[in-house]
Amino acid sequence: MSPAPETLASRGGTPVRPTFLPFTRPSIGPREKQLVMETLDSGWITTGPRTEELARRIAALVGARHALAVDSATGALHLALAALGVGPGDEVVTSAYTFVACVNVIEHVGARPVLADVEPDTLCVDPAALERALTPRTKAVMPVDYGGQPCEYDAILELARGRGVAVVEDAAHALGASWRGRPVGSLSDITAFSFYATKNLTTGEGGAAITDDDELAARMSLLSLHGMNRDAWKRYTDTGSWYYEVTAPGFKYNLSDVLAAIGLAQLERFDEMQRLRHERAAQYDALLAGVPEARRPAVRPGAVHAWHLYPIALELERLTCDRARFIQELRAENIGTSVHFIPIHFHPHFRGTLGLREGDFPVAEDAYRRAITLPLFPDMTPRDVEDVVAAVRKVATHYRR
Ligand SMILES: Cc1ncc(COP(=O)(O)O)c(C=O)c1O
């Protein structure tokens, strides 16, 4: 094992806070526990009435006709591409600065992922780069609402409609966001939300696929459970029948009622949890205005941000340390952080399959070198935010050029 790095705190200094503040923590209260216990006692613990109710409520929340609750956003994105008939010979354009799930599912359906660079301020996919990446083989585009901020959907939807290309929106971060008054979930042909442990609404593991299109909804539902035309809930209840038919080779992406119960409790508090995220983000904005080494996240006019993440960009030109060192120092100050994201073409697998190299997506690469995601979660206190900013200021002051 290599020795622990020397930090300001380890060189005889006192960390800004005595206990560790994680980068995120789910907000789980008595209601989540109550609904989970009720589900466990109900005799039905896999996909059933609670999963259906969660889906109905998510659809209502985002103003869409259909929501299918599934086991992850990854599952939702995979189902979306499969339901659209994307396959070998097709291309799907997504962001160079995203989580690998986007690119993996494009490969899983046998299509070719094509990457587009991002906007320097929002780190959402740049519509002009997206347009340059389109070819006659493009079957779909997969914009990513980075950190919880919707992309520039006026341009993206116009571009896609003009070319007859489907829009599969990766809104893993963006439940609660909206673009020009329209909720995320009502903008694109299919939208994928994540209910993973870190997300704004969590079921531990989970997600949803949203669409207004009846046929796509039916197809995603069929493919989400082996391609069976009747799920267990419809077969095992007193009015059900044992018979089913498989009409397509589906996957197994269903959500369990135990997890859906957590989501139902979270939905009751969702507005309040979002209010707290907005408050903490605004507090960061105000306090970080006095730390010129840390660039704050930009919000596009017309967007309501979901504030899943609060990513800062280090002004490296003003510092004598790099991002890795800055993170080590924050860790020694008892501040947890993360990095969103490692550019897709920095992963060996995608370099190999896509034939890409460093230099291909300069905006994503520059963002990555500067990126630190600060803690943001509803149960954080204003004092926690003050601690984070005090630590950022302390480290920035020490390494000021
Ligand atoms: C941008 C993005 N897309 C997709 C996913 C996948 O979500 P899930 O874990 O629900 O499959 C994530 C996960 O964090 C993500 O950050």
XYZ file of C-alpha atoms and ligand atoms in Angstrom:
417
model
C 0.000 0.000 0.000
C 1.266 3.473 -0.810
C 1.454 5.882 2.138
C -1.427 8.311 2.660
C -0.775 11.562 0.791
C 0.402 14.487 2.816
C -2.310 17.101 3.076
C -2.822 20.454 4.762
C -4.823 18.683 7.475
C -2.203 15.962 7.974
C 0.628 18.532 8.257
C -0.594 19.579 11.676
C -3.662 21.504 10.515
C -7.202 20.963 11.765
C -9.788 19.789 9.223
C -12.677 22.199 8.632
C -15.058 19.663 10.148
C -14.498 16.820 12.596
C -16.735 14.268 10.837
C -16.881 13.111 7.234
C -19.539 14.664 4.982
C -20.333 12.221 2.165
C -20.841 13.481 -1.373
C -24.401 12.168 -1.207
C -26.720 10.273 1.118
C -30.276 9.076 0.465
C -33.029 10.698 2.499
C -34.925 7.780 4.021
C -37.579 8.499 6.641
C -40.244 6.670 8.636
C -42.705 6.678 5.726
C -40.296 4.739 3.469
C -39.860 2.141 6.230
C -43.612 1.932 6.846
C -44.490 1.372 3.185
C -41.716 -1.221 2.770
C -42.958 -3.128 5.843
C -46.524 -2.995 4.564
C -45.334 -4.420 1.246
C -43.358 -7.202 2.918
C -46.468 -8.112 4.915
C -48.761 -7.925 1.888
C -47.775 -11.276 0.393
C -46.707 -9.634 -2.895
C -43.089 -8.505 -3.082
C -42.225 -8.484 -6.786
C -43.753 -6.370 -9.594
C -47.380 -5.633 -8.743
C -49.759 -2.934 -7.579
C -47.140 -0.679 -5.960
C -44.942 -0.701 -9.052
C -47.980 0.184 -11.160
C -48.915 2.972 -8.780
C -45.390 4.384 -8.810
C -45.441 4.393 -12.614
C -48.838 6.134 -12.698
C -47.658 8.814 -10.303
C -44.403 9.433 -12.144
C -46.335 9.828 -15.415
C -48.660 12.316 -13.705
C -45.726 14.208 -12.180
C -44.049 14.779 -15.548
C -47.224 15.141 -17.608
C -46.745 12.076 -19.811
C -49.232 9.429 -20.977
C -47.144 6.401 -20.054
C -44.478 5.495 -17.498
C -43.008 2.048 -17.104
C -41.244 1.522 -13.783
C -38.135 -0.628 -14.276
C -35.014 -1.704 -12.403
C -32.735 1.115 -13.608
C -32.250 3.971 -16.051
C -29.889 1.638 -17.883
C -32.780 -0.782 -18.377
C -35.048 2.065 -19.491
C -32.495 3.296 -22.064
C -31.957 -0.239 -23.375
C -35.725 -0.819 -23.667
C -36.116 2.531 -25.433
C -33.596 1.658 -28.139
C -34.963 -1.884 -28.513
C -38.568 -0.631 -28.767
C -37.527 1.885 -31.440
C -36.018 -0.977 -33.412
C -32.466 0.399 -33.233
C -30.043 -2.343 -34.260
C -27.046 -3.368 -36.344
C -26.147 -0.846 -39.045
C -27.706 2.024 -37.067
C -25.934 4.850 -35.242
C -26.994 6.574 -32.048
C -25.423 9.924 -31.113
C -24.857 10.635 -27.434
C -22.691 12.853 -25.251
C -18.949 12.333 -24.899
C -19.347 13.420 -21.271
C -21.744 10.929 -19.725
C -22.024 7.743 -17.744
C -21.063 4.565 -19.576
C -24.631 3.197 -19.409
C -25.553 5.345 -22.416
C -22.878 3.898 -24.636
C -23.190 0.351 -23.303
C -26.875 0.084 -24.219
C -26.193 1.363 -27.735
C -23.655 -1.451 -28.098
C -26.089 -3.946 -26.530
C -28.641 -3.403 -29.327
C -25.867 -3.871 -31.895
C -25.773 -0.233 -33.024
C -22.759 2.072 -33.218
C -22.333 4.773 -30.576
C -21.289 8.147 -32.006
C -20.117 10.781 -29.532
C -20.660 14.531 -29.615
C -18.867 17.136 -27.526
C -20.592 19.220 -24.858
C -21.243 22.915 -24.206
C -18.442 24.367 -22.062
C -20.751 26.004 -19.512
C -23.594 23.477 -18.992
C -21.746 20.274 -20.005
C -24.919 19.212 -21.813
C -24.443 17.961 -25.362
C -23.771 20.816 -27.791
C -26.581 20.883 -30.415
C -24.106 22.020 -33.101
C -21.799 19.073 -32.314
C -24.803 16.766 -32.283
C -25.779 18.006 -35.739
C -22.266 17.425 -37.093
C -22.389 13.845 -35.772
C -25.599 12.953 -37.660
C -25.300 10.682 -40.687
C -27.883 8.889 -42.847
C -27.408 5.932 -40.476
C -28.414 7.882 -37.347
C -31.549 6.296 -35.918
C -31.679 8.091 -32.571
C -29.977 10.741 -30.465
C -29.498 10.374 -26.720
C -28.979 13.768 -25.055
C -27.990 13.671 -21.384
C -29.426 16.184 -18.909
C -26.102 16.680 -17.158
C -26.306 17.082 -13.397
C -30.065 17.632 -13.599
C -30.104 20.441 -16.182
C -32.148 19.903 -19.362
C -30.265 20.192 -22.632
C -31.164 22.816 -25.253
C -34.266 20.950 -26.435
C -35.539 23.623 -28.855
C -32.539 22.975 -31.068
C -32.259 19.234 -30.400
C -35.927 18.440 -31.061
C -35.993 20.583 -34.206
C -32.883 18.861 -35.500
C -34.244 15.395 -34.755
C -37.705 16.084 -36.197
C -36.152 17.477 -39.367
C -34.142 14.286 -39.891
C -36.752 11.774 -38.689
C -34.473 10.742 -35.848
C -35.866 9.624 -32.459
C -34.903 11.440 -29.248
C -34.179 9.178 -26.281
C -33.491 11.516 -23.377
C -31.198 10.368 -20.597
C -32.810 12.177 -17.684
C -31.218 9.935 -15.042
C -30.325 13.146 -13.165
C -33.272 15.292 -14.114
C -36.518 14.288 -12.395
C -38.005 17.619 -11.311
C -36.344 19.664 -14.077
C -38.155 21.512 -16.838
C -37.370 23.300 -20.072
C -39.344 26.438 -21.011
C -42.139 25.427 -18.652
C -42.380 21.827 -19.862
C -41.339 19.128 -17.382
C -38.509 16.803 -18.338
C -40.359 13.629 -19.267
C -42.750 15.469 -21.606
C -40.149 16.664 -24.134
C -38.627 13.690 -25.940
C -39.938 10.560 -27.661
C -38.760 8.461 -24.717
C -37.249 9.705 -21.439
C -35.310 7.570 -18.952
C -35.204 8.429 -15.247
C -33.002 6.778 -12.621
C -34.064 5.953 -9.079
C -30.572 4.741 -8.107
C -29.441 5.275 -4.492
C -27.884 8.684 -5.192
C -30.708 10.136 -7.300
C -33.212 12.879 -6.435
C -35.918 10.243 -5.972
C -34.609 6.823 -5.019
C -35.827 3.267 -4.769
C -32.284 1.985 -4.064
C -32.133 0.616 -7.594
C -34.797 1.589 -10.101
C -35.821 3.763 -12.987
C -38.604 4.596 -15.411
C -39.161 4.815 -19.150
C -41.574 7.591 -20.122
C -43.393 8.156 -23.416
C -46.573 9.598 -24.896
C -46.544 7.006 -27.675
C -48.958 4.110 -27.025
C -47.103 1.658 -29.265
C -43.663 2.402 -27.818
C -45.094 2.096 -24.312
C -46.629 -1.302 -25.081
C -43.439 -2.511 -26.740
C -41.215 -1.402 -23.821
C -43.602 -3.055 -21.358
C -43.515 -6.323 -23.297
C -39.719 -6.296 -23.627
C -39.213 -5.434 -19.954
C -40.348 -8.880 -18.811
C -39.141 -11.656 -21.112
C -41.487 -10.611 -23.922
C -44.377 -12.222 -22.025
C -47.757 -10.800 -22.867
C -48.975 -11.035 -19.244
C -46.901 -10.417 -16.155
C -47.149 -12.474 -12.956
C -49.408 -9.972 -11.216
C -51.998 -10.477 -13.961
C -51.596 -14.264 -13.808
C -51.428 -15.063 -10.085
C -54.301 -12.960 -8.755
C -57.739 -14.504 -8.266
C -58.974 -13.216 -11.609
C -55.784 -14.233 -13.452
C -54.990 -17.151 -15.722
C -51.805 -19.218 -15.906
C -51.473 -18.849 -19.677
C -49.081 -16.445 -21.379
C -47.348 -16.154 -24.721
C -43.887 -14.851 -25.606
C -44.025 -12.629 -28.661
C -40.452 -11.258 -28.582
C -37.225 -12.189 -26.801
C -37.435 -9.699 -23.942
C -35.222 -8.773 -21.011
C -35.784 -8.797 -17.252
C -35.926 -5.179 -16.207
C -38.976 -5.205 -13.914
C -39.011 -3.337 -10.584
C -40.111 -5.040 -7.367
C -42.974 -3.748 -5.226
C -40.628 -3.615 -2.210
C -38.523 -1.022 -4.012
C -41.542 0.716 -5.531
C -42.812 1.243 -1.964
C -39.694 3.303 -1.191
C -40.400 5.356 -4.302
C -44.021 5.999 -3.313
C -42.865 7.374 0.037
C -40.209 9.484 -1.695
C -42.826 10.923 -4.048
C -44.825 12.220 -1.084
C -41.743 14.280 -0.107
C -40.385 14.978 -3.557
C -41.358 18.669 -3.739
C -39.835 19.302 -0.322
C -36.635 17.393 -1.190
C -36.331 19.412 -4.413
C -36.884 22.657 -2.507
C -33.999 21.748 -0.205
C -31.715 20.912 -3.145
C -32.509 24.297 -4.705
C -31.829 26.067 -1.414
C -28.480 24.353 -0.893
C -27.454 25.017 -4.506
C -28.350 28.708 -4.122
C -26.300 28.832 -0.914
C -23.307 27.305 -2.743
C -23.733 29.870 -5.538
C -23.703 32.739 -3.065
C -20.761 31.519 -0.969
C -18.600 30.360 -3.887
C -18.907 33.783 -5.516
C -16.067 34.695 -3.159
C -13.793 31.838 -4.311
C -12.496 32.736 -7.786
C -10.608 29.416 -8.114
C -13.942 27.520 -8.247
C -16.207 28.151 -11.246
C -19.868 27.613 -10.379
C -22.290 25.601 -12.555
C -24.161 27.667 -15.148
C -27.928 27.444 -15.562
C -29.297 28.007 -19.054
C -32.071 30.651 -19.270
C -35.374 28.791 -19.695
C -34.219 25.788 -17.667
C -35.366 24.732 -14.229
C -32.468 22.697 -12.891
C -33.173 19.546 -10.848
C -29.940 20.069 -8.892
C -28.990 16.423 -8.788
C -25.319 17.444 -8.782
C -23.409 20.585 -7.861
C -20.289 20.323 -10.040
C -17.623 23.008 -9.863
C -14.810 23.552 -12.365
C -11.401 24.407 -10.932
C -9.746 27.453 -12.467
C -6.500 25.490 -12.832
C -4.727 28.536 -14.275
C -5.007 30.161 -10.832
C -3.785 27.075 -8.934
C -0.487 25.263 -8.429
C -2.176 21.859 -7.879
C -4.258 19.624 -10.096
C -7.770 18.301 -9.592
C -6.632 14.994 -8.028
C -4.633 16.854 -5.414
C -7.531 19.203 -4.694
C -9.806 16.192 -4.076
C -7.228 14.632 -1.724
C -7.075 17.845 0.259
C -10.877 18.073 0.482
C -10.974 14.458 1.661
C -8.496 15.322 4.431
C -10.816 18.184 5.392
C -13.576 15.536 5.778
C -15.399 16.553 2.606
C -16.494 13.768 0.239
C -16.619 14.549 -3.489
C -16.982 12.776 -6.812
C -16.168 13.408 -10.482
C -18.845 13.462 -13.197
C -17.710 12.169 -15.649
C -14.680 10.391 -17.066
C -15.104 11.154 -20.803
C -16.350 8.077 -22.634
C -13.353 7.944 -24.968
C -10.965 7.774 -21.985
C -12.230 4.252 -21.216
C -10.090 1.582 -22.890
C -13.077 -0.382 -24.201
C -14.610 2.546 -26.103
C -11.264 3.762 -27.389
C -10.912 0.316 -28.883
C -14.392 -0.176 -30.323
C -14.925 3.420 -31.450
C -11.365 4.161 -32.576
C -11.190 7.371 -30.548
C -8.304 9.116 -28.832
C -7.462 11.983 -26.538
C -8.040 15.278 -28.318
C -11.233 14.159 -30.071
C -13.599 15.923 -27.623
C -11.661 18.900 -26.250
C -14.516 20.471 -24.270
C -15.317 17.231 -22.413
C -11.607 16.653 -21.781
C -11.084 20.141 -20.396
C -14.205 19.815 -18.205
C -12.943 16.499 -16.842
C -9.549 17.923 -15.823
C -11.315 20.620 -13.769
C -14.355 18.738 -12.444
C -15.225 18.207 -8.812
C -18.767 17.375 -7.728
C -19.443 18.829 -4.288
C -21.833 17.242 -1.758
C -25.506 17.969 -2.433
C -28.416 16.105 -0.881
C -31.645 17.144 0.833
C -30.593 16.209 4.368
C -27.500 18.428 4.190
C -27.705 21.412 6.519
C -26.766 25.005 5.650
C -23.838 24.484 8.039
C -22.663 21.524 5.912
C -22.622 23.782 2.843
C -20.619 26.370 4.788
C -18.117 23.647 5.741
C -17.713 22.545 2.122
C -17.105 26.101 0.934
C -14.714 26.754 3.835
C -12.729 23.674 2.790
C -12.728 24.684 -0.896
C -11.570 28.177 0.076
C -8.865 26.827 2.395
C -7.404 24.504 -0.243
C -7.713 27.108 -3.012
C -5.987 29.740 -0.862
C -3.105 27.407 -0.047
C -2.510 26.433 -3.678
C -3.175 29.900 -5.111
C -0.673 30.741 -7.862
C -26.163 10.126 -16.954
C -26.543 8.766 -16.441
N -27.223 7.944 -17.233
C -27.601 6.716 -16.827
C -27.279 6.255 -15.575
C -27.686 4.879 -15.171
O -28.631 4.870 -14.134
P -28.988 3.513 -13.398
O -27.971 3.285 -12.339
O -30.362 3.763 -12.814
O -29.010 2.441 -14.412
C -26.565 7.066 -14.704
C -26.227 6.585 -13.376
O -25.769 7.219 -12.494
C -26.179 8.359 -15.145
O -25.450 9.169 -14.352
